[in-house]
mmCIF file of C-alpha atoms in Angstrom:
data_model
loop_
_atom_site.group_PDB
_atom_site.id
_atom_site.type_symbol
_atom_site.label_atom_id
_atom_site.label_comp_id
_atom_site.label_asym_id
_atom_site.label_seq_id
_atom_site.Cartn_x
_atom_site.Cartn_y
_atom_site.Cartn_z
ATOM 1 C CA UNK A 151 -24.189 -15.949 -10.769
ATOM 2 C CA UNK A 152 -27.410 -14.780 -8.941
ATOM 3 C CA UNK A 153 -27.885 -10.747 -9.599
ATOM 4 C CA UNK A 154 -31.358 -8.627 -8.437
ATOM 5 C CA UNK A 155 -31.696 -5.002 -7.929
ATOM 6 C CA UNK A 156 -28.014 -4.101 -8.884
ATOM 7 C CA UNK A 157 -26.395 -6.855 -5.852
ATOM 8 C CA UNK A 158 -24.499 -9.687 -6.998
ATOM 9 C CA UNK A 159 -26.488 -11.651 -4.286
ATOM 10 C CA UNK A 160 -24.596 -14.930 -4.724
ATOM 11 C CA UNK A 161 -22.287 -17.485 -7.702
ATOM 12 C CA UNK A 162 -23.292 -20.758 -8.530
ATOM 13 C CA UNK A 163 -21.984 -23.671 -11.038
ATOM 14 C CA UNK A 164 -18.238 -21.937 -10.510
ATOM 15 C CA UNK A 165 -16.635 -24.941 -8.821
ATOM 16 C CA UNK A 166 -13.819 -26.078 -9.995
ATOM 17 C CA UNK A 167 -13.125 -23.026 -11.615
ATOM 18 C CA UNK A 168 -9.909 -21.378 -11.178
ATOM 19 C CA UNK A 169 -10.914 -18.333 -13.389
ATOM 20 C CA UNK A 170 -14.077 -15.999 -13.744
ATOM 21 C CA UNK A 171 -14.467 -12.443 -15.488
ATOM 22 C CA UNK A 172 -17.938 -11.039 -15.193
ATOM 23 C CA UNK A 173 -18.616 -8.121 -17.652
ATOM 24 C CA UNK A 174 -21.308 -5.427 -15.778
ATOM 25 C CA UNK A 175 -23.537 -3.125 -17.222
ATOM 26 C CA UNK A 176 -24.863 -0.871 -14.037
ATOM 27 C CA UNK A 177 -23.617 0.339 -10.230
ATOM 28 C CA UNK A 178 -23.219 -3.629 -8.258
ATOM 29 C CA UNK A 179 -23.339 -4.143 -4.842
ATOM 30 C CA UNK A 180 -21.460 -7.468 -4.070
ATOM 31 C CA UNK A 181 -23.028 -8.997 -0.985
ATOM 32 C CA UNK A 182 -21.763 -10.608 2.188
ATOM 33 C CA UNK A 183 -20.661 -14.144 1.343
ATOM 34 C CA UNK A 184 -21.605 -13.868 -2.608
ATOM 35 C CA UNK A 185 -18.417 -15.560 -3.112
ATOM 36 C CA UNK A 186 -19.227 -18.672 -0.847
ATOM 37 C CA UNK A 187 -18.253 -21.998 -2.086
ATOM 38 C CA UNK A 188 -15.993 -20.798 -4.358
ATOM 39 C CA UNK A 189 -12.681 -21.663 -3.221
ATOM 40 C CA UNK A 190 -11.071 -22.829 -6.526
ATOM 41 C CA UNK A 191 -11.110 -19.656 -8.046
ATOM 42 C CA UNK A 192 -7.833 -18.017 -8.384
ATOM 43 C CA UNK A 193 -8.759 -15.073 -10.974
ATOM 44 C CA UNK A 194 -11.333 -12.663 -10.936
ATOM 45 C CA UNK A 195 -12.267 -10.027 -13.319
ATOM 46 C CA UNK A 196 -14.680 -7.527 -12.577
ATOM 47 C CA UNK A 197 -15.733 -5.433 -15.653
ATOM 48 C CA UNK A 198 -17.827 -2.511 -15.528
ATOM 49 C CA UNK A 199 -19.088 -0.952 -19.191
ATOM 50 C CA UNK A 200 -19.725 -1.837 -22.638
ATOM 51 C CA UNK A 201 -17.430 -4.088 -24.789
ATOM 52 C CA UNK A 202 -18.356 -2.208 -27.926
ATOM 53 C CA UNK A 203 -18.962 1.937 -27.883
ATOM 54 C CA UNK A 204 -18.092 2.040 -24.191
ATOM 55 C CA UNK A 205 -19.535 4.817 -22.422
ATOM 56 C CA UNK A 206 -17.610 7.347 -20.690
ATOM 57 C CA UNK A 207 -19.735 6.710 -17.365
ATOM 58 C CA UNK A 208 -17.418 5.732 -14.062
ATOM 59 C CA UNK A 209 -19.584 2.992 -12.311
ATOM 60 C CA UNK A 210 -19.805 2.147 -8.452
ATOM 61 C CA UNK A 211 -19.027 -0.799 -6.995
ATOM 62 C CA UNK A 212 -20.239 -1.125 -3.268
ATOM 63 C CA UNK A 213 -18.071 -3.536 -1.275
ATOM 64 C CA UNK A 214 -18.445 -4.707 2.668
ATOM 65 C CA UNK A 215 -16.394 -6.648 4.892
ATOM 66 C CA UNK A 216 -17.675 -10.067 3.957
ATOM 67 C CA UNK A 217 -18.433 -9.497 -0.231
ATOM 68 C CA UNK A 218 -14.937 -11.074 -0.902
ATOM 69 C CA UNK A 219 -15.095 -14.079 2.079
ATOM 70 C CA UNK A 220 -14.796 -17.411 0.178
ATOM 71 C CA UNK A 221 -12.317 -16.564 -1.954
ATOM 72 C CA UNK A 222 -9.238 -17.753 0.304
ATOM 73 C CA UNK A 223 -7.110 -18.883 -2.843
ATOM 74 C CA UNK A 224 -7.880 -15.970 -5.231
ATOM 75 C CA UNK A 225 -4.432 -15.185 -6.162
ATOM 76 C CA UNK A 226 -5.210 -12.358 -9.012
ATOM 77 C CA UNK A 227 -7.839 -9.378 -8.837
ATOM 78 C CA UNK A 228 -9.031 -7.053 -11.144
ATOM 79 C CA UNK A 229 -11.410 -3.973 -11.535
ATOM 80 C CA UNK A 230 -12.125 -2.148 -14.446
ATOM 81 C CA UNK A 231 -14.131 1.135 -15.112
ATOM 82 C CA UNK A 232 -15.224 1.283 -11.571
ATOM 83 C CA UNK A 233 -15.001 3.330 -7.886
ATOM 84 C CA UNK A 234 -15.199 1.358 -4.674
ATOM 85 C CA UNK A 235 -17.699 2.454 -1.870
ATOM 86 C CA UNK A 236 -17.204 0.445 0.806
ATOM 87 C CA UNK A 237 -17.161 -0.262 4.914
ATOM 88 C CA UNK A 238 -14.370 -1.689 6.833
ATOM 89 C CA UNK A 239 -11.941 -3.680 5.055
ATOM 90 C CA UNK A 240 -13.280 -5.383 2.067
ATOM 91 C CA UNK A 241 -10.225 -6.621 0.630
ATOM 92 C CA UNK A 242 -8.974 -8.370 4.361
ATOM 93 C CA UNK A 243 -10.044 -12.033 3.363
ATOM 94 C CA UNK A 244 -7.776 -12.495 0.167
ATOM 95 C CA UNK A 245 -5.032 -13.345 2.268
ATOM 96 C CA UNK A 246 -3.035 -14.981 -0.936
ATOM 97 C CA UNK A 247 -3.635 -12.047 -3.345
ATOM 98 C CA UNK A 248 -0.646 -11.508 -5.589
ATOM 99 C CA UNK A 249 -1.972 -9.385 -8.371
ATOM 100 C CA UNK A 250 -4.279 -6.459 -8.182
ATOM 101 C CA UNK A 251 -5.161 -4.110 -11.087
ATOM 102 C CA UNK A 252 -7.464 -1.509 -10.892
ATOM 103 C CA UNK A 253 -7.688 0.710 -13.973
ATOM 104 C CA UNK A 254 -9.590 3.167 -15.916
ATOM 105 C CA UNK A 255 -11.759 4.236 -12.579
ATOM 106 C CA UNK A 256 -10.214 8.011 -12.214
ATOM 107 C CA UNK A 257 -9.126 8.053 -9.251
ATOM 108 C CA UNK A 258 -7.186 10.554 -7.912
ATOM 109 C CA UNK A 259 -5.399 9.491 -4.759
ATOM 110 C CA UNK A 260 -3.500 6.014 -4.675
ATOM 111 C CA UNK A 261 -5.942 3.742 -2.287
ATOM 112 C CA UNK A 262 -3.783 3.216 0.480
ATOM 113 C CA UNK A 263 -6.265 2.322 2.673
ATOM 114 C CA UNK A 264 -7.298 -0.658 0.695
ATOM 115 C CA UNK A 265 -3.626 -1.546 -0.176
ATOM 116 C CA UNK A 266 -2.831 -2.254 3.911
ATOM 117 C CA UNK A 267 -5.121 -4.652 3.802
ATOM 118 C CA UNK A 268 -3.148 -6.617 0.797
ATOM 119 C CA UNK A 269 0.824 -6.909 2.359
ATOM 120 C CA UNK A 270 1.791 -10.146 0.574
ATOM 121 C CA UNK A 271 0.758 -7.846 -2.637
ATOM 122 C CA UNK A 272 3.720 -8.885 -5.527
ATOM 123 C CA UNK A 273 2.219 -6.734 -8.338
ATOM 124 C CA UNK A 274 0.389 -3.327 -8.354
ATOM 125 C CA UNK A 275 -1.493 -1.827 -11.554
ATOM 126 C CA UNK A 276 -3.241 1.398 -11.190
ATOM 127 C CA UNK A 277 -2.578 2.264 -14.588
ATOM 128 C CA UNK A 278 -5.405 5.105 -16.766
ATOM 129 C CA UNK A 279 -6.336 6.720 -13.736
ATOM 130 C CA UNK A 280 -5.856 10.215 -12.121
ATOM 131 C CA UNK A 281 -3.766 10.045 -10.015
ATOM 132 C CA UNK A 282 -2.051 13.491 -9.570
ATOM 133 C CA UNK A 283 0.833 13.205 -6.284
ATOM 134 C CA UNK A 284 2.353 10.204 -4.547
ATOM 135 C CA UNK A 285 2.070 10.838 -0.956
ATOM 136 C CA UNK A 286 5.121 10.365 1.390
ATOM 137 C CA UNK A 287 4.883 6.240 2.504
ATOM 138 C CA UNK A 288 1.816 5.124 0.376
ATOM 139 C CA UNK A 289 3.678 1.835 -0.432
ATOM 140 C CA UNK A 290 5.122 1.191 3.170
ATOM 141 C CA UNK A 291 2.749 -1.706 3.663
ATOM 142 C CA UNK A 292 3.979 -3.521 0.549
ATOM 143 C CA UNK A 293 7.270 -4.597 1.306
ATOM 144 C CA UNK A 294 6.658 -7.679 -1.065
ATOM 145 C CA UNK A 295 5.974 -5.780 -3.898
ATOM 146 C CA UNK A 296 7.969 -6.672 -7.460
ATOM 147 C CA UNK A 297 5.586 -4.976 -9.760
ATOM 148 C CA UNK A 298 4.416 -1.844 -9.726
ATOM 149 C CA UNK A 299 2.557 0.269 -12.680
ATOM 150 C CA UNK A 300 1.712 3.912 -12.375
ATOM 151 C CA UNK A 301 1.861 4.547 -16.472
ATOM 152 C CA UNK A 302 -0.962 7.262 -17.857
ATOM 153 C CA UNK A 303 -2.169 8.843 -14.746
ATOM 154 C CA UNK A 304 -1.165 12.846 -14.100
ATOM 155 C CA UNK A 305 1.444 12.241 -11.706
ATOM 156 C CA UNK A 306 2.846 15.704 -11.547
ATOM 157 C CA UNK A 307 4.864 15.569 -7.930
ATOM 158 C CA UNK A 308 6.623 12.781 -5.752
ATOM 159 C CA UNK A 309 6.637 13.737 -2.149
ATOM 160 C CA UNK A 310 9.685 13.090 -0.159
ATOM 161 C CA UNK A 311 9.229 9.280 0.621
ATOM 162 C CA UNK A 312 6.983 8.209 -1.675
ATOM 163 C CA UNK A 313 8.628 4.751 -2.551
ATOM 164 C CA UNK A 314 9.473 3.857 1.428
ATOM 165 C CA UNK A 315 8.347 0.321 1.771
ATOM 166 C CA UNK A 316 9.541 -0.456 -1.995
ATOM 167 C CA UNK A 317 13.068 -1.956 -1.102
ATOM 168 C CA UNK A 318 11.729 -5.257 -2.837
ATOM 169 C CA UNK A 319 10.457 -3.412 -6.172
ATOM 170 C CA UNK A 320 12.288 -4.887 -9.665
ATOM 171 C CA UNK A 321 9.632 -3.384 -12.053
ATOM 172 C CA UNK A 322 8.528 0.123 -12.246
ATOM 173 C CA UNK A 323 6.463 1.792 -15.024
ATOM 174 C CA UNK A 324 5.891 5.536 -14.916
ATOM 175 C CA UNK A 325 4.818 6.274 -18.575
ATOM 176 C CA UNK A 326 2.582 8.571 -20.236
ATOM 177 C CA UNK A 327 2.605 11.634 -17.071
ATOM 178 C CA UNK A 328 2.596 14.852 -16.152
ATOM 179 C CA UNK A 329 6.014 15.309 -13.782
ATOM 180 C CA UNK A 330 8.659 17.565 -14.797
ATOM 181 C CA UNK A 331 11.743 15.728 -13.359
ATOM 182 C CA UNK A 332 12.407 12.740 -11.769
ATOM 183 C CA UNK A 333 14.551 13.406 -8.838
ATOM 184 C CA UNK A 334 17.042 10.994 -7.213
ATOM 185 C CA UNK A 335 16.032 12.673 -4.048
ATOM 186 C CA UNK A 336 12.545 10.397 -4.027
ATOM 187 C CA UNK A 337 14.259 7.676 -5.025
ATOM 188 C CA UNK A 338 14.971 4.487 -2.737
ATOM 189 C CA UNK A 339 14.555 1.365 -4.906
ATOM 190 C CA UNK A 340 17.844 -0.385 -4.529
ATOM 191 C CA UNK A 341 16.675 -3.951 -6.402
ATOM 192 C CA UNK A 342 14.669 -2.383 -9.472
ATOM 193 C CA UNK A 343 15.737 -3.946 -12.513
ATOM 194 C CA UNK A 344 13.156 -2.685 -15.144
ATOM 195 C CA UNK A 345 12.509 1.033 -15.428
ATOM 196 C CA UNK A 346 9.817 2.019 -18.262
ATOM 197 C CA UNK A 347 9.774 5.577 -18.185
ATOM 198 C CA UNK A 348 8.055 6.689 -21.931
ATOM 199 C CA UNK A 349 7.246 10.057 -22.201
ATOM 200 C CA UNK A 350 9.542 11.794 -19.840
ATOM 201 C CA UNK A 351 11.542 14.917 -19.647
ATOM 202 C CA UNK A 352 14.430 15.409 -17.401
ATOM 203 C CA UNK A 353 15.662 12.372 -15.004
ATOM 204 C CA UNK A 354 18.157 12.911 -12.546
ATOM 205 C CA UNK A 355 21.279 10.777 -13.725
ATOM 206 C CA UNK A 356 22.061 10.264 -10.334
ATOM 207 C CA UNK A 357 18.896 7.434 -9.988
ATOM 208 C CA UNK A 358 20.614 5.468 -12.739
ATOM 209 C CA UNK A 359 23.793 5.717 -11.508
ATOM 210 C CA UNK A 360 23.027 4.463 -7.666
ATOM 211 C CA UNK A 361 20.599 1.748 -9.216
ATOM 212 C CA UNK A 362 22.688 -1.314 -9.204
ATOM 213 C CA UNK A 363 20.735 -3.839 -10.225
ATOM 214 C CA UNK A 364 19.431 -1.955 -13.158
ATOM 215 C CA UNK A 365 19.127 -3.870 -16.478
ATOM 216 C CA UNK A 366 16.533 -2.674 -18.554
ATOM 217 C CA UNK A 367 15.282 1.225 -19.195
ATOM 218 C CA UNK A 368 12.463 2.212 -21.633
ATOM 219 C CA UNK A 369 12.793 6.123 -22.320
ATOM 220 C CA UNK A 370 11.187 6.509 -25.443
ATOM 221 C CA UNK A 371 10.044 10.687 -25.569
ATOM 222 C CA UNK A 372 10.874 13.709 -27.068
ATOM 223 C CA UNK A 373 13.623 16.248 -25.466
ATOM 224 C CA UNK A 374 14.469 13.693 -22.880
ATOM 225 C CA UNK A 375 17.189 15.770 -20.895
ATOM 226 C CA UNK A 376 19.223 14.713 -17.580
ATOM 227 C CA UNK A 377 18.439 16.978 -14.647
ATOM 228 C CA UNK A 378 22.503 17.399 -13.823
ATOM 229 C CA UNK A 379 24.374 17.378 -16.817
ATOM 230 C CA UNK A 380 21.471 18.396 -19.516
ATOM 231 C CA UNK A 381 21.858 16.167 -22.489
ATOM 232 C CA UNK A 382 19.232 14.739 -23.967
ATOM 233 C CA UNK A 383 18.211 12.144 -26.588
ATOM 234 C CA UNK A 384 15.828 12.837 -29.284
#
């Protein structure tokens, strides 16, 4: 890996890698084409902070349209720590992309404009962020979606809509945020088999009911209560 003045310039010595995790200590700038000739790689890690006494700094990483080109087979990304600055459509040329996490950055909307760029997408993590509201159709791009992990954020509303494009979803995590109840009113996710739900407090009974497919919940919270009928489990 060639790195000057805070750009990740180019990679060397990766072929025939399939995985690479790269640990960074300032604000990076991935070039056009840093990525070139390295077409074996199928993971990448990008980790922003300290391993030991991390800081609490959020670091930038600047992205353009060509900083992931070369990486045609990279089936799994992920970003840690970090915001993304970036022009056009930096995430376009991972056309096999089946994984992305990006955690612990703070952010406070979910990135829909870099998720459209990602519709063969089969898991989502945007878990330890801030995310406060899911907006009406900020999934309806990821119609191949299975995964999908929205635990400790500060989700306190769901907008009418908010899982459109989710018909696919079997795995849902919503742990460890803010919302008051859980209506069945937001819900459309007729194939979800796994619901992880930790730290809840009222659930309308209706969204277990109507979910057919349903075969594993995790409620594990205090003064859990069912929006309906009002019993709980302690």
């Amino acid at each position: 890996m060639w790195a000057k003045s805070g750009h990740l310039t180019r990679t060397q010595n990766v072929q025939p890698r399939t995985n690479l995790s790269i640990r960074l200590l300032t604000n990076v700038t991935i070039d056009s084409n840093a990525f070139a000739g390295t077409s074996t790689l199928q993971t990448l890690k990008l980790i922003f902070g300290r391993r030991l006494f991390p800081d609490i700094s959020i670091y930038i990483l600047s992205l353009g349209e060509d900083s992931f080109s070369g990486l045609s087979n990279l089936r799994e990304l992920s970003i840690t720590n970090a915001v993304i600055n970036s022009t056009g459509h930096p995430l376009e040329p991972l056309k096999n992309l089946k994984r992305f996490e990006w955690a612990e950055s703070r952010m406070k909307e979910v990135p829909m404009e870099h998720l459209a760029s990602l519709p063969h997408l089969e898991e989502l993590s945007l878990r330890y962020n801030a995310i406060s509201t899911l907006r009406s159709n900020t999934f309806v791009n990821l119609k191949n979606l299975r995964a999908l992990d929205l635990s400790s954020n500060r989700i306190q509303e769901f907008e009418i809509g908010c899982f459109n494009g989710l018909e696919n979803l079997e795995n849902l995590n919503l742990s460890y945020n803010r919302f008051k109840l859980l209506s069945n009113e937001v819900w459309n996710l007729p194939k979800l088999k796994v619901f992880i739900v930790n730290d809840c407090r009222k659930i309308d009974k209706k969204i277990l009911e109507d979910s057919a497919y349903l075969s594993n919940i995790e409620i594990k919270c205090n003064g859990y209560k069912d929006a309906r009928e009002g019993w709980g489990i302690d």
